[in-house]
PDB file of C-alpha atoms and ligand atoms in Angstrom:
ATOM      1  CA  MET A   1     -26.930 -27.614   6.898  1.00 96.00           C
ATOM      2  CA  ARG A   2     -28.653 -26.876   9.997  1.00 97.00           C
ATOM      3  CA  LEU A   3     -28.756 -24.176  12.587  1.00 98.00           C
ATOM      4  CA  ARG A   4     -27.530 -25.993  15.743  1.00 98.00           C
ATOM      5  CA  SER A   5     -26.598 -23.905  18.640  1.00 98.00           C
ATOM      6  CA  VAL A   6     -25.522 -20.305  20.038  1.00 98.00           C
ATOM      7  CA  GLU A   7     -22.588 -19.921  22.039  1.00 98.00           C
ATOM      8  CA  LEU A   8     -23.037 -17.205  24.817  1.00 98.00           C
ATOM      9  CA  GLU A   9     -20.897 -15.607  27.375  1.00 98.00           C
ATOM     10  CA  VAL A  10     -22.480 -14.165  30.271  1.00 98.00           C
ATOM     11  CA  PRO A  11     -21.104 -12.863  33.943  1.00 97.00           C
ATOM     12  CA  ASP A  12     -23.274 -15.151  35.894  1.00 97.00           C
ATOM     13  CA  ARG A  13     -23.380 -18.414  34.157  1.00 98.00           C
ATOM     14  CA  GLU A  14     -24.934 -20.445  36.865  1.00 97.00           C
ATOM     15  CA  SER A  15     -28.182 -18.232  37.186  1.00 98.00           C
ATOM     16  CA  ALA A  16     -28.452 -18.106  33.441  1.00 98.00           C
ATOM     17  CA  ALA A  17     -28.333 -21.876  33.114  1.00 98.00           C
ATOM     18  CA  ARG A  18     -30.909 -22.309  36.012  1.00 98.00           C
ATOM     19  CA  PHE A  19     -33.247 -19.768  34.146  1.00 98.00           C
ATOM     20  CA  LEU A  20     -32.950 -21.599  30.771  1.00 98.00           C
ATOM     21  CA  ALA A  21     -33.588 -25.072  32.602  1.00 98.00           C
ATOM     22  CA  ASP A  22     -36.054 -24.189  35.177  1.00 98.00           C
ATOM     23  CA  THR A  23     -38.297 -21.589  33.571  1.00 98.00           C
ATOM     24  CA  TRP A  24     -37.484 -21.538  29.775  1.00 98.00           C
ATOM     25  CA  GLY A  25     -37.677 -25.285  29.634  1.00 98.00           C
ATOM     26  CA  LEU A  26     -34.273 -26.454  28.230  1.00 98.00           C
ATOM     27  CA  LEU A  27     -32.770 -29.501  29.580  1.00 98.00           C
ATOM     28  CA  ASP A  28     -29.339 -29.757  31.229  1.00 98.00           C
ATOM     29  CA  ALA A  29     -26.761 -31.313  28.690  1.00 97.00           C
ATOM     30  CA  GLY A  30     -23.858 -31.111  31.099  1.00 96.00           C
ATOM     31  CA  GLU A  31     -20.807 -28.953  31.903  1.00 97.00           C
ATOM     32  CA  ARG A  32     -17.255 -29.147  30.688  1.00 95.00           C
ATOM     33  CA  ASN A  33     -14.263 -26.963  30.837  1.00 93.00           C
ATOM     34  CA  GLY A  34     -16.232 -24.283  32.613  1.00 94.00           C
ATOM     35  CA  THR A  35     -19.083 -24.139  30.123  1.00 98.00           C
ATOM     36  CA  SER A  36     -22.656 -25.263  30.825  1.00 98.00           C
ATOM     37  CA  TYR A  37     -24.544 -26.955  27.939  1.00 98.00           C
ATOM     38  CA  LEU A  38     -28.360 -27.066  27.609  1.00 98.00           C
ATOM     39  CA  ARG A  39     -30.395 -28.948  24.953  1.00 98.00           C
ATOM     40  CA  GLY A  40     -33.853 -29.247  23.553  1.00 98.00           C
ATOM     41  CA  THR A  41     -35.856 -32.320  22.710  1.00 98.00           C
ATOM     42  CA  GLU A  42     -34.750 -32.629  19.202  1.00 98.00           C
ATOM     43  CA  ASP A  43     -31.674 -34.786  18.109  1.00 97.00           C
ATOM     44  CA  LEU A  44     -29.058 -32.196  18.926  1.00 97.00           C
ATOM     45  CA  PRO A  45     -26.317 -32.534  21.675  1.00 97.00           C
ATOM     46  CA  TYR A  46     -27.095 -28.955  22.770  1.00 98.00           C
ATOM     47  CA  VAL A  47     -28.602 -25.737  21.640  1.00 98.00           C
ATOM     48  CA  ILE A  48     -27.143 -23.145  24.020  1.00 98.00           C
ATOM     49  CA  SER A  49     -23.880 -23.085  25.679  1.00 98.00           C
ATOM     50  CA  LEU A  50     -22.889 -20.534  28.514  1.00 98.00           C
ATOM     51  CA  THR A  51     -19.422 -19.748  29.282  1.00 98.00           C
ATOM     52  CA  ARG A  52     -18.507 -17.272  32.045  1.00 97.00           C
ATOM     53  CA  ALA A  53     -17.174 -13.866  31.118  1.00 97.00           C
ATOM     54  CA  SER A  54     -16.806 -10.335  32.405  1.00 96.00           C
ATOM     55  CA  ALA A  55     -19.288  -8.957  29.704  1.00 96.00           C
ATOM     56  CA  PRO A  56     -22.233 -10.698  27.860  1.00 98.00           C
ATOM     57  CA  ALA A  57     -21.141 -11.608  24.338  1.00 98.00           C
ATOM     58  CA  VAL A  58     -22.030 -14.089  21.656  1.00 98.00           C
ATOM     59  CA  SER A  59     -18.864 -16.129  20.664  1.00 97.00           C
ATOM     60  CA  ALA A  60     -20.655 -17.931  17.704  1.00 98.00           C
ATOM     61  CA  VAL A  61     -23.801 -19.001  15.971  1.00 98.00           C
ATOM     62  CA  THR A  62     -23.075 -22.602  15.183  1.00 98.00           C
ATOM     63  CA  PHE A  63     -24.327 -24.662  12.290  1.00 98.00           C
ATOM     64  CA  SER A  64     -23.831 -28.365  11.662  1.00 97.00           C
ATOM     65  CA  GLY A  65     -23.393 -30.000   8.240  1.00 97.00           C
ATOM     66  CA  THR A  66     -21.407 -32.843   6.537  1.00 96.00           C
ATOM     67  CA  ARG A  67     -17.675 -32.436   6.379  1.00 96.00           C
ATOM     68  CA  PRO A  68     -17.892 -31.674   2.599  1.00 97.00           C
ATOM     69  CA  GLU A  69     -20.461 -28.864   3.007  1.00 97.00           C
ATOM     70  CA  ILE A  70     -18.289 -27.333   5.525  1.00 97.00           C
ATOM     71  CA  LEU A  71     -15.222 -27.676   3.686  1.00 97.00           C
ATOM     72  CA  ALA A  72     -16.973 -26.026   0.720  1.00 97.00           C
ATOM     73  CA  ILE A  73     -17.991 -22.942   2.799  1.00 98.00           C
ATOM     74  CA  ARG A  74     -14.423 -22.719   4.129  1.00 98.00           C
ATOM     75  CA  LYS A  75     -13.170 -22.742   0.421  1.00 98.00           C
ATOM     76  CA  ARG A  76     -15.570 -19.911  -0.608  1.00 98.00           C
ATOM     77  CA  ALA A  77     -14.833 -17.831   2.537  1.00 98.00           C
ATOM     78  CA  ALA A  78     -11.185 -18.054   2.016  1.00 97.00           C
ATOM     79  CA  ALA A  79     -11.669 -17.031  -1.670  1.00 97.00           C
ATOM     80  CA  ALA A  80     -13.663 -13.989  -0.417  1.00 97.00           C
ATOM     81  CA  GLY A  81     -11.089 -12.943   2.025  1.00 97.00           C
ATOM     82  CA  ALA A  82     -13.243 -13.405   5.080  1.00 97.00           C
ATOM     83  CA  ARG A  83     -11.511 -13.810   8.455  1.00 97.00           C
ATOM     84  CA  LEU A  84     -11.379 -17.490   9.281  1.00 97.00           C
ATOM     85  CA  GLY A  85     -10.324 -19.495  12.338  1.00 96.00           C
ATOM     86  CA  ALA A  86      -8.306 -22.831  11.927  1.00 96.00           C
ATOM     87  CA  ILE A  87      -9.994 -26.117  11.561  1.00 97.00           C
ATOM     88  CA  ARG A  88     -10.049 -27.867  14.920  1.00 96.00           C
ATOM     89  CA  ASP A  89     -11.901 -30.124  16.985  1.00 97.00           C
ATOM     90  CA  PHE A  90     -14.265 -28.817  19.691  1.00 96.00           C
ATOM     91  CA  ASP A  91     -14.544 -30.535  23.032  1.00 96.00           C
ATOM     92  CA  GLU A  92     -18.325 -30.271  23.476  1.00 96.00           C
ATOM     93  CA  PRO A  93     -21.264 -32.533  23.714  1.00 96.00           C
ATOM     94  CA  GLY A  94     -21.560 -34.742  20.685  1.00 94.00           C
ATOM     95  CA  GLY A  95     -17.882 -33.750  19.736  1.00 95.00           C
ATOM     96  CA  ALA A  96     -17.382 -31.722  16.559  1.00 96.00           C
ATOM     97  CA  SER A  97     -14.781 -30.361  14.272  1.00 97.00           C
ATOM     98  CA  GLY A  98     -15.079 -27.440  12.153  1.00 98.00           C
ATOM     99  CA  PHE A  99     -14.084 -23.682  12.087  1.00 98.00           C
ATOM    100  CA  CYS A 100     -15.428 -20.218  12.657  1.00 98.00           C
ATOM    101  CA  VAL A 101     -15.775 -17.512  10.059  1.00 98.00           C
ATOM    102  CA  GLU A 102     -16.494 -13.781  10.629  1.00 98.00           C
ATOM    103  CA  GLY A 103     -19.244 -12.128   8.560  1.00 97.00           C
ATOM    104  CA  PRO A 104     -18.824  -8.426   7.302  1.00 96.00           C
ATOM    105  CA  GLU A 105     -19.853  -6.996  10.522  1.00 97.00           C
ATOM    106  CA  GLY A 106     -17.916  -9.275  12.903  1.00 97.00           C
ATOM    107  CA  HIS A 107     -20.813 -11.749  13.349  1.00 98.00           C
ATOM    108  CA  VAL A 108     -19.109 -15.065  13.923  1.00 98.00           C
ATOM    109  CA  PHE A 109     -20.415 -18.295  12.505  1.00 98.00           C
ATOM    110  CA  ARG A 110     -19.150 -21.581  13.468  1.00 98.00           C
ATOM    111  CA  PHE A 111     -19.613 -24.545  10.992  1.00 98.00           C
ATOM    112  CA  VAL A 112     -18.954 -28.068  12.384  1.00 98.00           C
ATOM    113  CA  ALA A 113     -19.606 -31.670  11.533  1.00 96.00           C
ATOM    114  CA  THR A 114     -20.943 -33.213  14.631  1.00 87.00           C
ATOM    115  CA  LYS A 115     -19.375 -36.536  15.579  1.00 84.00           C
ATOM    116  CA  LYS A 116     -22.281 -37.965  17.451  1.00 85.00           C
ATOM    117  CA  ARG A 117     -26.010 -37.225  17.096  1.00 85.00           C
ATOM    118  CA  ALA A 118     -27.994 -36.982  20.232  1.00 94.00           C
ATOM    119  CA  LYS A 119     -30.970 -39.045  20.830  1.00 96.00           C
ATOM    120  CA  LYS A 120     -34.179 -37.351  20.103  1.00 97.00           C
ATOM    121  CA  LEU A 121     -36.598 -36.926  23.237  1.00 98.00           C
ATOM    122  CA  ARG A 122     -40.194 -37.141  23.361  1.00 97.00           C
ATOM    123  CA  PRO A 123     -41.440 -33.892  22.470  1.00 97.00           C
ATOM    124  CA  ASP A 124     -42.976 -31.927  25.398  1.00 98.00           C
ATOM    125  CA  ARG A 125     -45.252 -28.770  25.278  1.00 97.00           C
ATOM    126  CA  ASP A 126     -43.160 -27.253  28.061  1.00 98.00           C
ATOM    127  CA  ARG A 127     -39.782 -27.590  26.438  1.00 98.00           C
ATOM    128  CA  PRO A 128     -38.276 -26.079  23.378  1.00 98.00           C
ATOM    129  CA  LEU A 129     -37.457 -28.415  20.391  1.00 98.00           C
ATOM    130  CA  GLN A 130     -34.452 -26.462  19.279  1.00 98.00           C
ATOM    131  CA  VAL A 131     -33.145 -23.110  18.378  1.00 98.00           C
ATOM    132  CA  THR A 132     -34.817 -22.239  14.963  1.00 98.00           C
ATOM    133  CA  HIS A 133     -33.462 -18.869  14.110  1.00 98.00           C
ATOM    134  CA  VAL A 134     -31.067 -16.102  15.266  1.00 98.00           C
ATOM    135  CA  VAL A 135     -31.619 -12.412  14.359  1.00 98.00           C
ATOM    136  CA  LEU A 136     -28.666 -10.245  13.953  1.00 98.00           C
ATOM    137  CA  ASN A 137     -28.605  -6.471  13.935  1.00 98.00           C
ATOM    138  CA  ALA A 138     -26.652  -5.020  10.903  1.00 98.00           C
ATOM    139  CA  ARG A 139     -25.747  -1.672   9.783  1.00 98.00           C
ATOM    140  CA  ASP A 140     -25.508  -2.922   6.157  1.00 98.00           C
ATOM    141  CA  ARG A 141     -27.919  -5.800   6.002  1.00 97.00           C
ATOM    142  CA  ASP A 142     -27.528  -6.103   2.210  1.00 97.00           C
ATOM    143  CA  ALA A 143     -23.804  -6.597   2.678  1.00 98.00           C
ATOM    144  CA  CYS A 144     -24.389  -9.199   5.452  1.00 98.00           C
ATOM    145  CA  THR A 145     -27.113 -10.889   3.253  1.00 98.00           C
ATOM    146  CA  ARG A 146     -24.731 -11.068   0.350  1.00 98.00           C
ATOM    147  CA  PHE A 147     -22.198 -12.807   2.572  1.00 98.00           C
ATOM    148  CA  ALA A 148     -24.650 -15.248   3.847  1.00 98.00           C
ATOM    149  CA  VAL A 149     -25.790 -16.125   0.332  1.00 98.00           C
ATOM    150  CA  ASP A 150     -22.677 -16.011  -1.743  1.00 98.00           C
ATOM    151  CA  VAL A 151     -19.933 -16.997   1.066  1.00 98.00           C
ATOM    152  CA  LEU A 152     -22.186 -19.265   3.398  1.00 98.00           C
ATOM    153  CA  GLY A 153     -24.362 -20.599   0.636  1.00 97.00           C
ATOM    154  CA  PHE A 154     -27.591 -19.847   2.292  1.00 98.00           C
ATOM    155  CA  ARG A 155     -30.779 -18.760   0.297  1.00 98.00           C
ATOM    156  CA  LEU A 156     -32.553 -15.620   0.514  1.00 98.00           C
ATOM    157  CA  SER A 157     -36.277 -16.346   1.609  1.00 98.00           C
ATOM    158  CA  ASP A 158     -37.752 -12.680   2.095  1.00 98.00           C
ATOM    159  CA  ARG A 159     -36.752  -9.184   2.346  1.00 97.00           C
ATOM    160  CA  THR A 160     -38.893  -6.723   4.254  1.00 97.00           C
ATOM    161  CA  GLY A 161     -38.490  -3.044   4.643  1.00 94.00           C
ATOM    162  CA  PHE A 162     -36.335  -3.802   8.013  1.00 95.00           C
ATOM    163  CA  MET A 163     -35.132  -7.322   7.599  1.00 97.00           C
ATOM    164  CA  SER A 164     -33.695 -10.065   5.417  1.00 98.00           C
ATOM    165  CA  PHE A 165     -34.504 -13.581   5.924  1.00 98.00           C
ATOM    166  CA  VAL A 166     -32.061 -16.383   4.968  1.00 98.00           C
ATOM    167  CA  ARG A 167     -32.361 -20.180   5.294  1.00 98.00           C
ATOM    168  CA  CYS A 168     -29.838 -22.904   5.175  1.00 98.00           C
ATOM    169  CA  ASP A 169     -32.505 -25.898   4.965  1.00 97.00           C
ATOM    170  CA  ARG A 170     -36.302 -26.018   4.507  1.00 97.00           C
ATOM    171  CA  VAL A 171     -36.973 -23.787   7.627  1.00 98.00           C
ATOM    172  CA  HIS A 172     -38.039 -20.275   6.442  1.00 98.00           C
ATOM    173  CA  HIS A 173     -35.145 -18.619   8.143  1.00 98.00           C
ATOM    174  CA  ALA A 174     -32.113 -19.467  10.182  1.00 98.00           C
ATOM    175  CA  ILE A 175     -30.675 -16.095  10.355  1.00 98.00           C
ATOM    176  CA  ALA A 176     -32.334 -12.913   9.805  1.00 98.00           C
ATOM    177  CA  TYR A 177     -30.632  -9.449   9.566  1.00 98.00           C
ATOM    178  CA  ALA A 178     -32.368  -6.458  11.026  1.00 97.00           C
ATOM    179  CA  LYS A 179     -31.372  -3.051   9.929  1.00 97.00           C
ATOM    180  CA  GLY A 180     -29.842  -1.193  12.761  1.00 95.00           C
ATOM    181  CA  ASP A 181     -27.221   1.261  13.931  1.00 97.00           C
ATOM    182  CA  ASN A 182     -25.309  -1.507  15.454  1.00 97.00           C
ATOM    183  CA  SER A 183     -24.182  -5.385  14.975  1.00 98.00           C
ATOM    184  CA  LEU A 184     -25.485  -6.767  18.025  1.00 98.00           C
ATOM    185  CA  LEU A 185     -27.404  -9.906  18.575  1.00 98.00           C
ATOM    186  CA  ASN A 186     -31.214  -8.981  18.154  1.00 97.00           C
ATOM    187  CA  HIS A 187     -32.767 -12.169  19.581  1.00 98.00           C
ATOM    188  CA  ILE A 188     -32.712 -16.084  19.575  1.00 98.00           C
ATOM    189  CA  ALA A 189     -35.723 -18.132  18.807  1.00 98.00           C
ATOM    190  CA  PHE A 190     -36.544 -21.237  20.271  1.00 98.00           C
ATOM    191  CA  GLU A 191     -38.991 -23.563  18.491  1.00 98.00           C
ATOM    192  CA  MET A 192     -41.909 -24.925  20.358  1.00 98.00           C
ATOM    193  CA  VAL A 193     -44.013 -28.143  19.475  1.00 98.00           C
ATOM    194  CA  ASP A 194     -47.222 -25.893  18.588  1.00 98.00           C
ATOM    195  CA  ILE A 195     -49.173 -22.750  19.486  1.00 98.00           C
ATOM    196  CA  ASP A 196     -50.314 -24.350  22.474  1.00 98.00           C
ATOM    197  CA  ALA A 197     -46.681 -24.837  23.701  1.00 98.00           C
ATOM    198  CA  VAL A 198     -45.961 -21.098  23.014  1.00 98.00           C
ATOM    199  CA  MET A 199     -49.136 -20.163  24.874  1.00 98.00           C
ATOM    200  CA  ARG A 200     -48.218 -22.315  27.638  1.00 98.00           C
ATOM    201  CA  GLY A 201     -44.648 -20.902  27.749  1.00 98.00           C
ATOM    202  CA  ILE A 202     -46.245 -17.415  28.039  1.00 98.00           C
ATOM    203  CA  GLY A 203     -48.034 -18.630  31.166  1.00 98.00           C
ATOM    204  CA  ARG A 204     -44.979 -20.310  32.709  1.00 98.00           C
ATOM    205  CA  LEU A 205     -42.858 -17.163  32.212  1.00 98.00           C
ATOM    206  CA  LYS A 206     -45.711 -15.194  33.634  1.00 98.00           C
ATOM    207  CA  ASP A 207     -45.739 -17.332  36.711  1.00 98.00           C
ATOM    208  CA  ALA A 208     -41.949 -16.591  37.055  1.00 98.00           C
ATOM    209  CA  GLY A 209     -42.696 -12.884  36.839  1.00 97.00           C
ATOM    210  CA  PHE A 210     -41.651 -12.287  33.146  1.00 97.00           C
ATOM    211  CA  GLU A 211     -43.965 -10.572  30.694  1.00 96.00           C
ATOM    212  CA  THR A 212     -43.660 -10.657  27.008  1.00 97.00           C
ATOM    213  CA  PHE A 213     -42.239  -7.377  25.309  1.00 96.00           C
ATOM    214  CA  TRP A 214     -44.005  -8.423  22.178  1.00 96.00           C
ATOM    215  CA  GLY A 215     -46.585 -11.016  21.666  1.00 95.00           C
ATOM    216  CA  PRO A 216     -48.251 -13.210  21.302  1.00 98.00           C
ATOM    217  CA  GLY A 217     -48.603 -12.795  17.715  1.00 97.00           C
ATOM    218  CA  ARG A 218     -47.977 -14.111  14.284  1.00 97.00           C
ATOM    219  CA  HIS A 219     -45.280 -12.671  11.833  1.00 96.00           C
ATOM    220  CA  GLY A 220     -45.645 -12.183   8.087  1.00 94.00           C
ATOM    221  CA  PRO A 221     -42.446 -13.860   6.734  1.00 96.00           C
ATOM    222  CA  GLY A 222     -42.139 -17.326   8.128  1.00 96.00           C
ATOM    223  CA  ASN A 223     -45.782 -17.173   9.294  1.00 96.00           C
ATOM    224  CA  ASN A 224     -44.678 -18.161  12.678  1.00 97.00           C
ATOM    225  CA  VAL A 225     -46.348 -17.716  16.036  1.00 98.00           C
ATOM    226  CA  PHE A 226     -44.167 -15.720  18.562  1.00 98.00           C
ATOM    227  CA  ALA A 227     -43.809 -14.368  22.010  1.00 98.00           C
ATOM    228  CA  TYR A 228     -40.597 -12.356  22.984  1.00 98.00           C
ATOM    229  CA  PHE A 229     -38.980 -12.006  26.442  1.00 98.00           C
ATOM    230  CA  VAL A 230     -35.997 -10.540  28.001  1.00 97.00           C
ATOM    231  CA  ALA A 231     -33.962 -13.154  29.816  1.00 98.00           C
ATOM    232  CA  PRO A 232     -32.773 -12.359  33.225  1.00 97.00           C
ATOM    233  CA  PHE A 233     -29.165 -12.463  31.763  1.00 97.00           C
ATOM    234  CA  GLY A 234     -30.144  -9.734  29.237  1.00 97.00           C
ATOM    235  CA  ALA A 235     -30.675 -11.589  25.887  1.00 98.00           C
ATOM    236  CA  ALA A 236     -33.994 -11.263  24.009  1.00 98.00           C
ATOM    237  CA  ILE A 237     -35.423 -14.750  23.565  1.00 98.00           C
ATOM    238  CA  GLU A 238     -38.520 -15.928  21.645  1.00 98.00           C
ATOM    239  CA  TYR A 239     -40.685 -18.816  21.782  1.00 98.00           C
ATOM    240  CA  THR A 240     -42.070 -19.515  18.288  1.00 98.00           C
ATOM    241  CA  ALA A 241     -43.985 -22.358  16.563  1.00 98.00           C
ATOM    242  CA  GLU A 242     -45.374 -23.264  13.123  1.00 98.00           C
ATOM    243  CA  VAL A 243     -42.302 -21.869  11.263  1.00 97.00           C
ATOM    244  CA  GLN A 244     -43.163 -22.136   7.621  1.00 97.00           C
ATOM    245  CA  ARG A 245     -41.096 -24.727   5.772  1.00 97.00           C
ATOM    246  CA  VAL A 246     -40.039 -23.735   2.138  1.00 97.00           C
ATOM    247  CA  GLY A 247     -38.686 -25.423  -0.870  1.00 95.00           C
ATOM    248  CA  PRO A 248     -36.536 -24.361  -3.820  1.00 93.00           C
ATOM    249  CA  SER A 249     -39.884 -22.899  -5.538  1.00 95.00           C
ATOM    250  CA  TYR A 250     -40.467 -20.411  -2.750  1.00 97.00           C
ATOM    251  CA  LYS A 251     -40.911 -17.052  -4.260  1.00 96.00           C
ATOM    252  CA  VAL A 252     -38.468 -14.488  -2.528  1.00 96.00           C
ATOM    253  CA  GLY A 253     -40.872 -11.753  -1.197  1.00 96.00           C
ATOM    254  CA  LYS A 254     -39.925  -8.059  -1.539  1.00 96.00           C
ATOM    255  CA  PRO A 255     -40.586  -5.188   0.876  1.00 96.00           C
ATOM    256  CA  GLU A 256     -43.674  -4.263  -1.235  1.00 95.00           C
ATOM    257  CA  ASP A 257     -45.101  -7.879  -0.671  1.00 94.00           C
ATOM    258  CA  TRP A 258     -44.727  -7.497   3.223  1.00 95.00           C
ATOM    259  CA  THR A 259     -46.683  -4.406   4.403  1.00 93.00           C
ATOM    260  CA  TRP A 260     -49.128  -4.059   7.183  1.00 93.00           C
ATOM    261  CA  PRO A 261     -52.032  -1.783   7.792  1.00 92.00           C
ATOM    262  CA  PRO A 262     -51.298   1.325   9.872  1.00 90.00           C
ATOM    263  CA  ASN A 263     -50.607   0.283  13.650  1.00 88.00           C
ATOM    264  CA  ARG A 264     -50.155  -3.391  12.764  1.00 91.00           C
ATOM    265  CA  ASN A 265     -46.897  -5.269  12.718  1.00 91.00           C
ATOM    266  CA  ASP A 266     -48.253  -8.879  13.085  1.00 95.00           C
ATOM    267  CA  HIS A 267     -51.178 -10.936  11.755  1.00 95.00           C
ATOM    268  CA  TRP A 268     -53.128 -10.610  14.954  1.00 96.00           C
ATOM    269  CA  GLY A 269     -52.690  -7.249  16.334  1.00 93.00           C
ATOM    270  CA  ILE A 270     -53.437  -8.077  19.898  1.00 93.00           C
ATOM    271  CA  SER A 271     -50.026  -7.206  21.322  1.00 92.00           C
ATOM    272  CA  LYS A 272     -47.931  -3.900  21.133  1.00 89.00           C
ATOM    273  CA  ARG A 273     -44.229  -4.166  20.666  1.00 88.00           C
ATOM    274  CA  ALA A 274     -42.299  -2.642  23.515  1.00 88.00           C
ATOM    275  CA  HIS A 275     -38.533  -1.792  23.386  1.00 83.00           C
ATOM    276  CA  PRO A 276     -36.915  -4.153  25.611  1.00 82.00           C
ATOM    277  CA  ALA A 277     -34.183  -3.192  28.102  1.00 83.00           C
ATOM    278  CA  GLY A 278     -31.872  -6.073  27.924  1.00 92.00           C
ATOM    279  CA  ALA A 279     -28.045  -6.376  27.923  1.00 95.00           C
ATOM    280  CA  ASP A 280     -26.008  -5.735  24.756  1.00 96.00           C
ATOM    281  CA  PHE A 281     -24.740  -8.893  23.243  1.00 97.00           C
ATOM    282  CA  GLY A 282     -21.933  -8.105  20.776  1.00 97.00           C
ATOM    283  CA  PHE A 283     -19.930 -10.880  19.022  1.00 97.00           C
ATOM    284  CA  ARG A 284     -16.416 -11.580  20.288  1.00 95.00           C
ATOM    285  CA  PRO A 285     -13.956 -11.137  17.502  1.00 93.00           C
ATOM    286  CA  LEU A 286     -12.108 -14.343  16.378  1.00 90.00           C
ATOM    287  CA  SER A 287      -8.980 -14.820  18.272  1.00 74.00           C
ATOM    288  CA  SER A 288      -7.131 -16.967  15.511  1.00 51.00           C
TER     289      SER A 288
HETATM  290 FE1  FE2 B 301     -37.734 -14.154  15.823  1.00 90.43          FE
END
C-alpha cells in the first residue's frame, strides 16, 4: 500500500494549478472532466487533483495497492460499520478502480488499484518526487488512529503529545493525526530529492513572494527536514526530505520519548513556528 494522491476542491482551479506547476514544481499531468492533475517525478500518474468548487475541500486522500489489499480493507471497513462508497472505476490518469471509506471524523480515504503505472522521471532538485504524508486534524486522535490501524491496516510509528503517526509502507508516516478542535486538513507534504532541494524550494518560493510559516527545520518523529508554506489557494503545504524509512522492528515512540527542551519544537531551532492564515479545507462527505 502506498500513499498516492490528494484530491482537492478549490474555487479557482486554474490559478491553483498554475502555482503548483510554475512555483511549487509539480508537472502538468493533464485535465479531464473539469479536473486538473499534477504529478511529481516518481512513478505515479498524479499526486494532486484539483476540481473547481464553491468552497475549498478535500474529497479524498488516495492510496494505491493491489486489488486483494484493497478488498481486504473493504471487508474490514464493512465489518466495522464504516461509511463506504461503492466499488467503481475512476476516470483519471493511469485509470483506477476502488472505493472510498470515511474515518470516524469524516476524513475520506480512497483505496484504488491503479491500472497503469506512470513512467518514473529523472529526479530534479526543483520538483517534488511525490506526496509523502498528509496530516489531518482530529478531535479524537486516538479513535482516528485506531481506525487507521484496525480498519485500514496501517501501523502506528510514533505517538507524541500532539500527534499520532501511522504508516502503510516503509515510510515513517503516510498519515498523521494532530490533536485539534476540528477535523480539517492540517497539511500536505511533498517529498523532495534531498535537503538541498528543500532549501532551493524555500528560495524559489521566496522569489515568488512566499515565506515559510515554519522552517527550515528537522522534525523529531520521522527525522525529516521541513519547510511549510501556505499556498495561494489556502492549503498548508510542506517541502520535506530525508523522511525516515522504518521496518517491522521499529520501536513505537511514546509521548515521553519525544520531548523538546523549552522553546524548541524541532532539532535545529532556527525557525519559529507561526500560525498560518490559510483557508479551511474540510472533507466533503461521501455522496454514496
Ligand atoms: Fe509534515
